[in-house]
Amino acid sequence: MKTIISVVGARPNFMKVAPLHKAFQKHAGSVRHLIVHTGQHYDEAMSKVFFGDLELPQPDFYLGVGSGTHAQQTAKIMVEFEKVLEQVHPDLVIVVGDVNSTVACSLVSVKLGIPVAHVEAGLRSGDRTMPEEINRLLTDAIADDLFVTEASGVANLRKEGVEEKKIHLVGNVMIDSLMHYREKAKQSTIIETLGVKPKQFTLVTLHRPSNVDTEEGLGKILTIFERIAAHTEIVFPVHPRTTKMLAQHGLGARAKAIPSLRLLDPIGYLDFLNLVDNAQLVLTDSGGIQEETTFLGIPCLTLRENTERPITCDIGTNDLCGLDVEKVVARSEAIFLGTQKRGRIPELWDGNSAKRIVEVLISKI
Ligand code: UD1
């Protein structure tokens, strides 16, 4: 019996590990698949609700590291994860995405001689001021197997001199989850609860430090809402970082005064998927949501200067706008009038990515 550990830490990790866990269950006679939750995200709405929605078992280990500076958080994860590896001696560690838990657990594993597989490898924004870009570069430099979602990731890894045998273009595990749960998400009653109508609202998610940590950035975001509010309902589940920053910069009252802006607490996976599927437009700075909207054919304006997921712009429905108020307002209005980019679904985003990954890994351990 071989033992494999998958690491989850923050909200965008759960929907990536869920399909891997399901795929490993088919090999339960030969592989024990354990889940370690670092506790990087810990609020019920940022973490626990996803285990229920995605039918994940309780984590086998919960490290409870919580928030902190980058150094504190990364260091705490490393110290606690090392204890787990010394106890379990797994044959392989799987990390996903680009959060602090991803790089911290990769580093601990390779130093103990345990192979690491990185799922969602090779993505590059080219912007080293983003903590995630540093996490991606470092994780890919030390991981043994690199599972890639789109062709640009393969090109990036080749450019960095990664050996061909480590690179596997397998598609997108997050889309595996989306396809698996889309029907179930249709049963969510969130739209009725909010009193909005399908295709008549704009869904917003914004949490990047570059957008929300400064008063100027938050001010521009509120200006965008004020300018589009006459044409659309705005549904905004607010990330804890953004809530904290709105309060810190004294902008809560201005936000509350915007007609048709609904500020919500963070919501679970199924409710969120239902909202994306029914939105007329999505405004975001998330990575994953650029991909989910491309898959669903929903227009998406990304409030960033760059993206590590260029396929969503090249063939999908995504459009990079930066935090340029005029551009975002003009493109939103065009979409409200029915002018929208038609997209295609990228190659291998077909619901079988986890199966491909598990087949590769099982043949190796
Ligand atoms: C983290 C990831 C980011 C990812 C995002 C998704 C890193 C470096 N960043 O950013 O890549 O896109 O998650 O959500 O790994 N907080 C809570 N409750 C929680 C978690 C956080 O209230 O459960 C608050 C804390 O006040 C914390 C702040 O949110 O200080 C930011 O959390 P943190 O984990 O540092 O980064 P995120 O912005 O969530």
Tab-separated table of C-alpha atoms and ligand atoms in Angstrom:
chain	number	residue	atom	x	y	z
A	1	MET	CA	0.000	0.000	0.000
A	2	LYS	CA	1.398	3.403	-1.041
A	3	THR	CA	0.574	6.632	0.782
A	4	ILE	CA	-0.033	9.916	-0.975
A	5	ILE	CA	-0.684	13.220	0.773
A	6	SER	CA	-2.543	16.077	-0.924
A	7	VAL	CA	-2.197	19.511	0.644
A	8	VAL	CA	-4.986	22.074	0.875
A	9	GLY	CA	-4.638	25.443	2.545
A	10	ALA	CA	-6.701	28.211	1.045
A	11	ARG	CA	-10.100	28.486	-0.591
A	12	PRO	CA	-9.016	27.938	-4.212
A	13	ASN	CA	-7.323	24.644	-3.279
A	14	PHE	CA	-10.387	22.678	-2.228
A	15	MET	CA	-12.036	22.392	-5.664
A	16	LYS	CA	-8.710	21.188	-7.104
A	17	VAL	CA	-8.085	18.427	-4.575
A	18	ALA	CA	-11.702	17.144	-4.552
A	19	PRO	CA	-11.519	15.503	-8.020
A	20	LEU	CA	-8.093	14.045	-7.212
A	21	HIS	CA	-9.509	12.502	-4.051
A	22	LYS	CA	-12.390	10.994	-6.021
A	23	ALA	CA	-9.969	9.604	-8.630
A	24	PHE	CA	-7.724	8.063	-5.952
A	25	GLN	CA	-10.729	6.333	-4.367
A	26	LYS	CA	-10.867	4.114	-7.464
A	27	HIS	CA	-7.401	2.845	-6.454
A	28	ALA	CA	-8.213	2.425	-2.771
A	29	GLY	CA	-6.790	-1.120	-2.765
A	30	SER	CA	-3.292	0.106	-3.562
A	31	VAL	CA	-3.191	3.773	-2.543
A	32	ARG	CA	-4.034	5.510	0.727
A	33	HIS	CA	-4.853	9.138	-0.100
A	34	LEU	CA	-4.596	11.511	2.850
A	35	ILE	CA	-5.568	15.170	2.991
A	36	VAL	CA	-3.578	17.681	5.009
A	37	HIS	CA	-5.246	21.062	5.603
A	38	THR	CA	-2.720	23.677	6.671
A	39	GLY	CA	-5.401	26.037	8.017
A	40	GLN	CA	-4.137	28.976	5.929
A	41	HIS	CA	-7.843	29.716	5.509
A	42	TYR	CA	-9.863	28.840	8.569
A	43	ASP	CA	-13.215	30.664	8.620
A	44	GLU	CA	-16.205	28.369	8.162
A	45	ALA	CA	-17.183	30.256	4.981
A	46	MET	CA	-13.631	30.156	3.549
A	47	SER	CA	-12.938	26.526	4.332
A	48	LYS	CA	-15.406	24.172	6.072
A	49	VAL	CA	-18.349	24.834	3.758
A	50	PHE	CA	-16.228	23.609	0.815
A	51	PHE	CA	-15.665	20.206	2.409
A	52	GLY	CA	-19.434	19.701	2.530
A	53	ASP	CA	-20.143	21.129	-0.925
A	54	LEU	CA	-17.352	19.122	-2.579
A	55	GLU	CA	-17.996	15.918	-0.574
A	56	LEU	CA	-14.453	15.904	0.760
A	57	PRO	CA	-13.773	13.875	3.910
A	58	GLN	CA	-12.540	15.690	7.004
A	59	PRO	CA	-8.807	16.342	6.591
A	60	ASP	CA	-6.582	13.641	8.077
A	61	PHE	CA	-4.397	16.393	9.551
A	62	TYR	CA	-5.347	19.982	10.337
A	63	LEU	CA	-2.316	22.173	11.011
A	64	GLY	CA	-4.188	25.286	12.183
A	65	VAL	CA	-1.540	27.791	11.056
A	66	GLY	CA	-3.932	30.728	10.452
A	67	SER	CA	-3.059	34.176	9.125
A	68	GLY	CA	0.190	36.116	9.490
A	69	THR	CA	2.876	37.820	7.464
A	70	HIS	CA	4.160	35.815	4.532
A	71	ALA	CA	7.229	34.732	6.478
A	72	GLN	CA	5.248	33.787	9.579
A	73	GLN	CA	2.602	31.874	7.665
A	74	THR	CA	5.051	30.059	5.374
A	75	ALA	CA	7.358	29.189	8.279
A	76	LYS	CA	4.532	27.881	10.473
A	77	ILE	CA	3.233	25.691	7.655
A	78	MET	CA	6.727	24.277	7.104
A	79	VAL	CA	7.306	23.428	10.760
A	80	GLU	CA	3.916	21.763	11.172
A	81	PHE	CA	3.976	19.932	7.843
A	82	GLU	CA	7.407	18.474	8.576
A	83	LYS	CA	5.940	16.797	11.674
A	84	VAL	CA	3.243	15.160	9.527
A	85	LEU	CA	5.783	13.870	7.009
A	86	GLU	CA	7.965	12.452	9.792
A	87	GLN	CA	4.960	10.616	11.182
A	88	VAL	CA	3.427	9.368	7.906
A	89	HIS	CA	6.437	8.912	5.563
A	90	PRO	CA	4.327	9.294	2.402
A	91	ASP	CA	5.533	8.093	-0.992
A	92	LEU	CA	4.417	11.319	-2.657
A	93	VAL	CA	3.098	14.785	-1.814
A	94	ILE	CA	0.687	16.615	-4.131
A	95	VAL	CA	0.402	20.396	-3.975
A	96	VAL	CA	-2.017	22.501	-6.018
A	97	GLY	CA	-2.188	26.101	-7.179
A	98	ASP	CA	-0.001	28.943	-6.003
A	99	VAL	CA	-0.751	29.830	-2.385
A	100	ASN	CA	1.715	29.948	0.497
A	101	SER	CA	0.779	26.389	1.523
A	102	THR	CA	1.813	25.201	-1.962
A	103	VAL	CA	5.396	26.420	-1.775
A	104	ALA	CA	5.840	25.726	1.948
A	105	CYS	CA	4.825	22.065	1.722
A	106	SER	CA	6.812	21.497	-1.484
A	107	LEU	CA	9.979	22.742	0.147
A	108	VAL	CA	9.554	20.594	3.252
A	109	SER	CA	8.863	17.482	1.158
A	110	VAL	CA	11.802	17.736	-1.230
A	111	LYS	CA	14.188	18.403	1.658
A	112	LEU	CA	13.040	15.105	3.185
A	113	GLY	CA	13.536	13.338	-0.151
A	114	ILE	CA	9.801	12.892	-0.782
A	115	PRO	CA	8.729	13.448	-4.411
A	116	VAL	CA	6.360	16.333	-5.109
A	117	ALA	CA	3.727	16.667	-7.811
A	118	HIS	CA	2.490	20.181	-8.595
A	119	VAL	CA	-0.993	20.438	-10.065
A	120	GLU	CA	-1.598	23.685	-11.997
A	121	ALA	CA	2.096	24.109	-12.772
A	122	GLY	CA	3.773	26.359	-15.330
A	123	LEU	CA	1.407	29.341	-15.129
A	124	ARG	CA	3.272	32.661	-15.156
A	125	SER	CA	1.952	36.199	-14.931
A	126	GLY	CA	5.455	37.621	-15.370
A	127	ASP	CA	4.707	39.873	-12.385
A	128	ARG	CA	7.058	39.122	-9.504
A	129	THR	CA	5.298	41.604	-7.226
A	130	MET	CA	2.511	39.010	-6.892
A	131	PRO	CA	3.177	36.603	-4.012
A	132	GLU	CA	1.557	33.852	-6.089
A	133	GLU	CA	4.109	34.303	-8.908
A	134	ILE	CA	6.956	33.675	-6.460
A	135	ASN	CA	5.117	30.642	-5.109
A	136	ARG	CA	4.659	29.283	-8.659
A	137	LEU	CA	8.285	29.799	-9.694
A	138	LEU	CA	9.715	28.204	-6.561
A	139	THR	CA	7.316	25.260	-6.495
A	140	ASP	CA	7.925	24.405	-10.144
A	141	ALA	CA	11.699	24.675	-9.679
A	142	ILE	CA	11.716	21.886	-7.056
A	143	ALA	CA	8.713	19.670	-7.890
A	144	ASP	CA	9.250	16.326	-9.639
A	145	ASP	CA	6.088	16.180	-11.748
A	146	LEU	CA	4.380	19.230	-13.204
A	147	PHE	CA	0.748	18.945	-14.277
A	148	VAL	CA	-0.253	21.781	-16.577
A	149	THR	CA	-3.670	23.205	-17.504
A	150	GLU	CA	-2.896	25.090	-20.728
A	151	ALA	CA	-0.241	25.171	-23.461
A	152	SER	CA	1.311	28.447	-22.235
A	153	GLY	CA	2.329	26.605	-19.055
A	154	VAL	CA	4.229	23.996	-21.050
A	155	ALA	CA	6.023	26.753	-22.996
A	156	ASN	CA	6.927	28.569	-19.759
A	157	LEU	CA	8.406	25.444	-18.189
A	158	ARG	CA	10.424	24.637	-21.320
A	159	LYS	CA	11.754	28.201	-21.334
A	160	GLU	CA	12.858	27.704	-17.726
A	161	GLY	CA	14.765	24.580	-18.742
A	162	VAL	CA	12.506	21.993	-17.094
A	163	GLU	CA	13.106	18.452	-18.338
A	164	GLU	CA	10.456	17.284	-20.784
A	165	LYS	CA	9.679	14.111	-18.846
A	166	LYS	CA	8.455	16.129	-15.857
A	167	ILE	CA	5.861	18.104	-17.862
A	168	HIS	CA	2.334	16.722	-18.320
A	169	LEU	CA	-0.389	18.712	-20.107
A	170	VAL	CA	-3.531	17.250	-18.514
A	171	GLY	CA	-6.177	19.979	-18.480
A	172	ASN	CA	-7.830	21.606	-15.514
A	173	VAL	CA	-8.892	19.821	-12.316
A	174	MET	CA	-10.944	22.823	-11.231
A	175	ILE	CA	-13.052	22.308	-14.352
A	176	ASP	CA	-13.457	18.644	-13.301
A	177	SER	CA	-15.169	19.936	-10.150
A	178	LEU	CA	-17.227	22.466	-12.055
A	179	MET	CA	-18.525	19.820	-14.472
A	180	HIS	CA	-19.213	17.367	-11.663
A	181	TYR	CA	-21.180	19.857	-9.546
A	182	ARG	CA	-22.829	22.092	-12.154
A	183	GLU	CA	-26.159	20.252	-12.086
A	184	LYS	CA	-26.216	20.134	-8.297
A	185	ALA	CA	-25.389	23.853	-8.168
A	186	LYS	CA	-28.510	24.549	-10.249
A	187	GLN	CA	-30.538	23.540	-7.182
A	188	SER	CA	-29.050	26.376	-5.129
A	189	THR	CA	-31.662	28.995	-4.242
A	190	ILE	CA	-29.178	31.846	-3.871
A	191	ILE	CA	-30.635	33.816	-6.791
A	192	GLU	CA	-34.124	33.807	-5.272
A	193	THR	CA	-32.733	34.561	-1.819
A	194	LEU	CA	-30.941	37.603	-3.203
A	195	GLY	CA	-33.937	38.609	-5.292
A	196	VAL	CA	-31.937	38.949	-8.523
A	197	LYS	CA	-32.865	37.675	-11.968
A	198	PRO	CA	-30.750	35.372	-14.149
A	199	LYS	CA	-28.595	37.294	-16.671
A	200	GLN	CA	-29.536	40.592	-15.073
A	201	PHE	CA	-26.757	40.916	-12.527
A	202	THR	CA	-23.003	41.427	-12.352
A	203	LEU	CA	-21.030	39.129	-10.055
A	204	VAL	CA	-17.917	40.621	-8.459
A	205	THR	CA	-14.971	39.043	-6.612
A	206	LEU	CA	-11.963	41.186	-5.712
A	207	HIS	CA	-9.276	40.377	-3.173
A	208	ARG	CA	-5.808	40.902	-4.702
A	209	PRO	CA	-3.611	43.070	-2.487
A	210	SER	CA	-2.735	45.181	-5.570
A	211	ASN	CA	-6.433	46.124	-5.925
A	212	VAL	CA	-7.839	46.179	-2.422
A	213	ASP	CA	-5.008	47.055	-0.062
A	214	THR	CA	-4.845	50.747	-0.998
A	215	GLU	CA	-7.452	53.452	-0.575
A	216	GLU	CA	-6.871	54.468	-4.203
A	217	GLY	CA	-7.553	50.961	-5.524
A	218	LEU	CA	-10.669	50.487	-3.424
A	219	GLY	CA	-11.867	53.965	-4.389
A	220	LYS	CA	-11.611	53.078	-8.089
A	221	ILE	CA	-13.525	49.850	-7.509
A	222	LEU	CA	-16.339	51.787	-5.810
A	223	THR	CA	-16.367	54.310	-8.677
A	224	ILE	CA	-16.858	51.441	-11.135
A	225	PHE	CA	-19.805	50.178	-9.074
A	226	GLU	CA	-21.312	53.693	-8.870
A	227	ARG	CA	-21.025	54.076	-12.652
A	228	ILE	CA	-22.570	50.711	-13.615
A	229	ALA	CA	-25.177	50.557	-10.837
A	230	ALA	CA	-27.859	52.130	-13.006
A	231	HIS	CA	-27.631	49.273	-15.532
A	232	THR	CA	-27.249	46.177	-13.371
A	233	GLU	CA	-27.646	44.611	-9.972
A	234	ILE	CA	-24.212	44.002	-8.447
A	235	VAL	CA	-23.634	40.902	-6.309
A	236	PHE	CA	-20.368	41.005	-4.374
A	237	PRO	CA	-19.408	38.229	-1.931
A	238	VAL	CA	-16.618	40.005	-0.088
A	239	HIS	CA	-13.336	38.266	0.760
A	240	PRO	CA	-12.174	38.817	4.387
A	241	ARG	CA	-9.133	40.784	3.182
A	242	THR	CA	-11.405	43.178	1.255
A	243	THR	CA	-13.815	43.542	4.187
A	244	LYS	CA	-10.884	44.426	6.420
A	245	MET	CA	-9.530	46.958	3.918
A	246	LEU	CA	-12.914	48.639	3.318
A	247	ALA	CA	-13.140	49.226	7.056
A	248	GLN	CA	-9.493	50.285	7.405
A	249	HIS	CA	-9.853	52.912	4.678
A	250	GLY	CA	-13.215	54.136	5.965
A	251	LEU	CA	-15.020	53.211	2.721
A	252	GLY	CA	-17.782	50.996	4.145
A	253	ALA	CA	-20.420	53.751	4.148
A	254	ARG	CA	-19.668	54.745	0.526
A	255	ALA	CA	-20.047	51.114	-0.540
A	256	LYS	CA	-23.327	50.699	1.366
A	257	ALA	CA	-24.741	53.827	-0.311
A	258	ILE	CA	-24.453	52.372	-3.828
A	259	PRO	CA	-27.888	51.400	-5.103
A	260	SER	CA	-28.166	47.804	-6.283
A	261	LEU	CA	-24.837	46.751	-4.704
A	262	ARG	CA	-25.325	43.684	-2.518
A	263	LEU	CA	-22.383	43.070	-0.227
A	264	LEU	CA	-22.410	39.451	0.981
A	265	ASP	CA	-20.243	37.388	3.275
A	266	PRO	CA	-18.118	34.797	1.435
A	267	ILE	CA	-20.309	32.003	0.039
A	268	GLY	CA	-19.855	28.290	-0.578
A	269	TYR	CA	-18.897	26.482	-3.770
A	270	LEU	CA	-22.353	25.460	-5.014
A	271	ASP	CA	-23.960	28.856	-4.401
A	272	PHE	CA	-21.041	30.574	-6.090
A	273	LEU	CA	-21.121	28.277	-9.102
A	274	ASN	CA	-24.833	28.980	-9.445
A	275	LEU	CA	-24.156	32.728	-9.407
A	276	VAL	CA	-21.389	32.504	-12.036
A	277	ASP	CA	-23.567	30.368	-14.283
A	278	ASN	CA	-26.405	32.917	-14.067
A	279	ALA	CA	-24.382	36.124	-14.224
A	280	GLN	CA	-24.590	38.553	-17.116
A	281	LEU	CA	-21.060	39.697	-16.401
A	282	VAL	CA	-18.282	38.813	-13.934
A	283	LEU	CA	-15.758	41.337	-12.647
A	284	THR	CA	-12.851	39.660	-10.877
A	285	ASP	CA	-9.176	39.577	-9.990
A	286	SER	CA	-9.210	35.872	-9.143
A	287	GLY	CA	-7.263	33.355	-11.210
A	288	GLY	CA	-9.712	30.478	-11.083
A	289	ILE	CA	-12.764	32.554	-11.922
A	290	GLN	CA	-11.179	33.627	-15.227
A	291	GLU	CA	-11.138	29.920	-16.088
A	292	GLU	CA	-14.622	29.103	-14.788
A	293	THR	CA	-16.181	31.934	-16.826
A	294	THR	CA	-14.298	30.810	-19.934
A	295	PHE	CA	-15.639	27.297	-19.494
A	296	LEU	CA	-19.201	28.556	-18.929
A	297	GLY	CA	-19.046	31.176	-21.713
A	298	ILE	CA	-19.811	34.039	-19.315
A	299	PRO	CA	-18.230	37.440	-20.108
A	300	CYS	CA	-15.434	38.224	-17.642
A	301	LEU	CA	-13.526	41.457	-17.134
A	302	THR	CA	-10.360	40.890	-15.124
A	303	LEU	CA	-9.234	43.881	-13.096
A	304	ARG	CA	-5.534	43.107	-13.414
A	305	GLU	CA	-2.748	44.199	-15.773
A	306	ASN	CA	-1.691	40.622	-16.495
A	307	THR	CA	-2.877	37.055	-16.261
A	308	GLU	CA	-1.056	33.776	-15.720
A	309	ARG	CA	-3.950	32.149	-17.612
A	310	PRO	CA	-3.629	33.715	-21.104
A	311	ILE	CA	-5.773	31.055	-22.757
A	312	THR	CA	-8.817	32.632	-21.081
A	313	CYS	CA	-8.150	35.808	-23.102
A	314	ASP	CA	-6.839	34.151	-26.275
A	315	ILE	CA	-9.767	31.795	-26.814
A	316	GLY	CA	-12.046	32.351	-23.805
A	317	THR	CA	-14.407	35.091	-22.683
A	318	ASN	CA	-11.902	36.954	-20.528
A	319	ASP	CA	-10.734	40.503	-21.117
A	320	LEU	CA	-7.904	42.167	-19.137
A	321	CYS	CA	-8.794	45.707	-18.072
A	322	GLY	CA	-6.413	46.546	-15.231
A	323	LEU	CA	-7.959	48.852	-12.669
A	324	ASP	CA	-8.846	51.302	-15.429
A	325	VAL	CA	-12.236	52.765	-14.508
A	326	GLU	CA	-13.075	54.058	-17.996
A	327	LYS	CA	-12.173	50.780	-19.669
A	328	VAL	CA	-14.119	48.642	-17.196
A	329	VAL	CA	-17.205	50.852	-17.368
A	330	ALA	CA	-17.156	51.049	-21.204
A	331	ARG	CA	-16.700	47.287	-21.629
A	332	SER	CA	-19.347	46.514	-18.998
A	333	GLU	CA	-21.847	48.788	-20.723
A	334	ALA	CA	-21.125	47.148	-24.078
A	335	ILE	CA	-21.820	43.761	-22.489
A	336	PHE	CA	-25.084	45.014	-20.943
A	337	LEU	CA	-26.092	46.055	-24.476
A	338	GLY	CA	-25.394	42.546	-25.730
A	339	THR	CA	-21.936	42.952	-27.312
A	340	GLN	CA	-19.865	40.177	-25.873
A	341	LYS	CA	-16.867	38.104	-26.743
A	342	ARG	CA	-17.746	34.568	-27.823
A	343	GLY	CA	-15.280	32.060	-26.496
A	344	ARG	CA	-14.271	28.430	-26.833
A	345	ILE	CA	-13.421	25.826	-24.202
A	346	PRO	CA	-9.688	25.048	-24.024
A	347	GLU	CA	-8.345	21.646	-24.993
A	348	LEU	CA	-8.519	18.952	-22.265
A	349	TRP	CA	-10.854	20.956	-20.011
A	350	ASP	CA	-13.178	17.979	-20.206
A	351	GLY	CA	-13.766	16.704	-16.673
A	352	ASN	CA	-11.069	14.001	-16.857
A	353	SER	CA	-7.953	15.850	-15.722
A	354	ALA	CA	-7.766	14.276	-12.264
A	355	LYS	CA	-8.031	10.824	-13.832
A	356	ARG	CA	-5.086	11.632	-16.129
A	357	ILE	CA	-3.009	12.911	-13.217
A	358	VAL	CA	-3.739	9.898	-11.033
A	359	GLU	CA	-2.831	7.508	-13.857
A	360	VAL	CA	0.561	9.194	-14.308
A	361	LEU	CA	1.263	9.223	-10.577
A	362	ILE	CA	0.208	5.641	-9.944
A	363	SER	CA	2.493	4.441	-12.723
A	364	LYS	CA	5.413	6.124	-10.936
A	365	ILE	CA	5.109	5.320	-7.232
B	1	UD1	C1	-4.777	33.797	-0.255
B	1	UD1	C2	-3.711	33.453	-1.296
B	1	UD1	C3	-4.165	33.943	-2.656
B	1	UD1	C4	-5.534	33.393	-2.997
B	1	UD1	C5	-6.512	33.746	-1.887
B	1	UD1	C6	-7.867	33.133	-2.167
B	1	UD1	C7	-1.345	33.479	-0.647
B	1	UD1	C8	-0.112	34.286	-0.636
B	1	UD1	N1	-2.461	34.144	-1.001
B	1	UD1	O1	-4.876	35.211	-0.184
B	1	UD1	O2	-3.246	33.481	-3.633
B	1	UD1	O3	-5.970	33.959	-4.210
B	1	UD1	O4	-6.008	33.221	-0.654
B	1	UD1	O5	-8.792	33.455	-1.194
B	1	UD1	O6	-1.301	32.311	-0.355
B	1	UD1	N2	-8.755	35.919	6.614
B	1	UD1	C9	-9.872	35.633	7.347
B	1	UD1	N3	-10.333	34.343	7.341
B	1	UD1	C10	-9.739	33.350	6.655
B	1	UD1	C11	-8.582	33.659	5.929
B	1	UD1	C12	-8.114	34.932	5.896
B	1	UD1	O7	-10.460	36.492	7.975
B	1	UD1	O8	-10.217	32.200	6.709
B	1	UD1	C13	-8.273	37.314	6.577
B	1	UD1	C14	-7.153	37.578	7.523
B	1	UD1	O9	-7.419	38.773	8.133
B	1	UD1	C15	-5.926	37.703	6.640
B	1	UD1	C16	-6.515	38.165	5.319
B	1	UD1	O10	-7.833	37.620	5.262
B	1	UD1	O11	-5.031	38.609	7.183
B	1	UD1	C17	-5.747	37.670	4.133
B	1	UD1	O12	-5.566	36.231	4.212
B	1	UD1	P1	-4.265	35.512	3.600
B	1	UD1	O13	-4.376	34.035	3.767
B	1	UD1	O14	-3.037	36.204	4.113
B	1	UD1	O15	-4.301	35.870	2.085
B	1	UD1	P2	-5.510	35.934	1.072
B	1	UD1	O16	-5.700	37.360	0.701
B	1	UD1	O17	-6.687	35.183	1.592
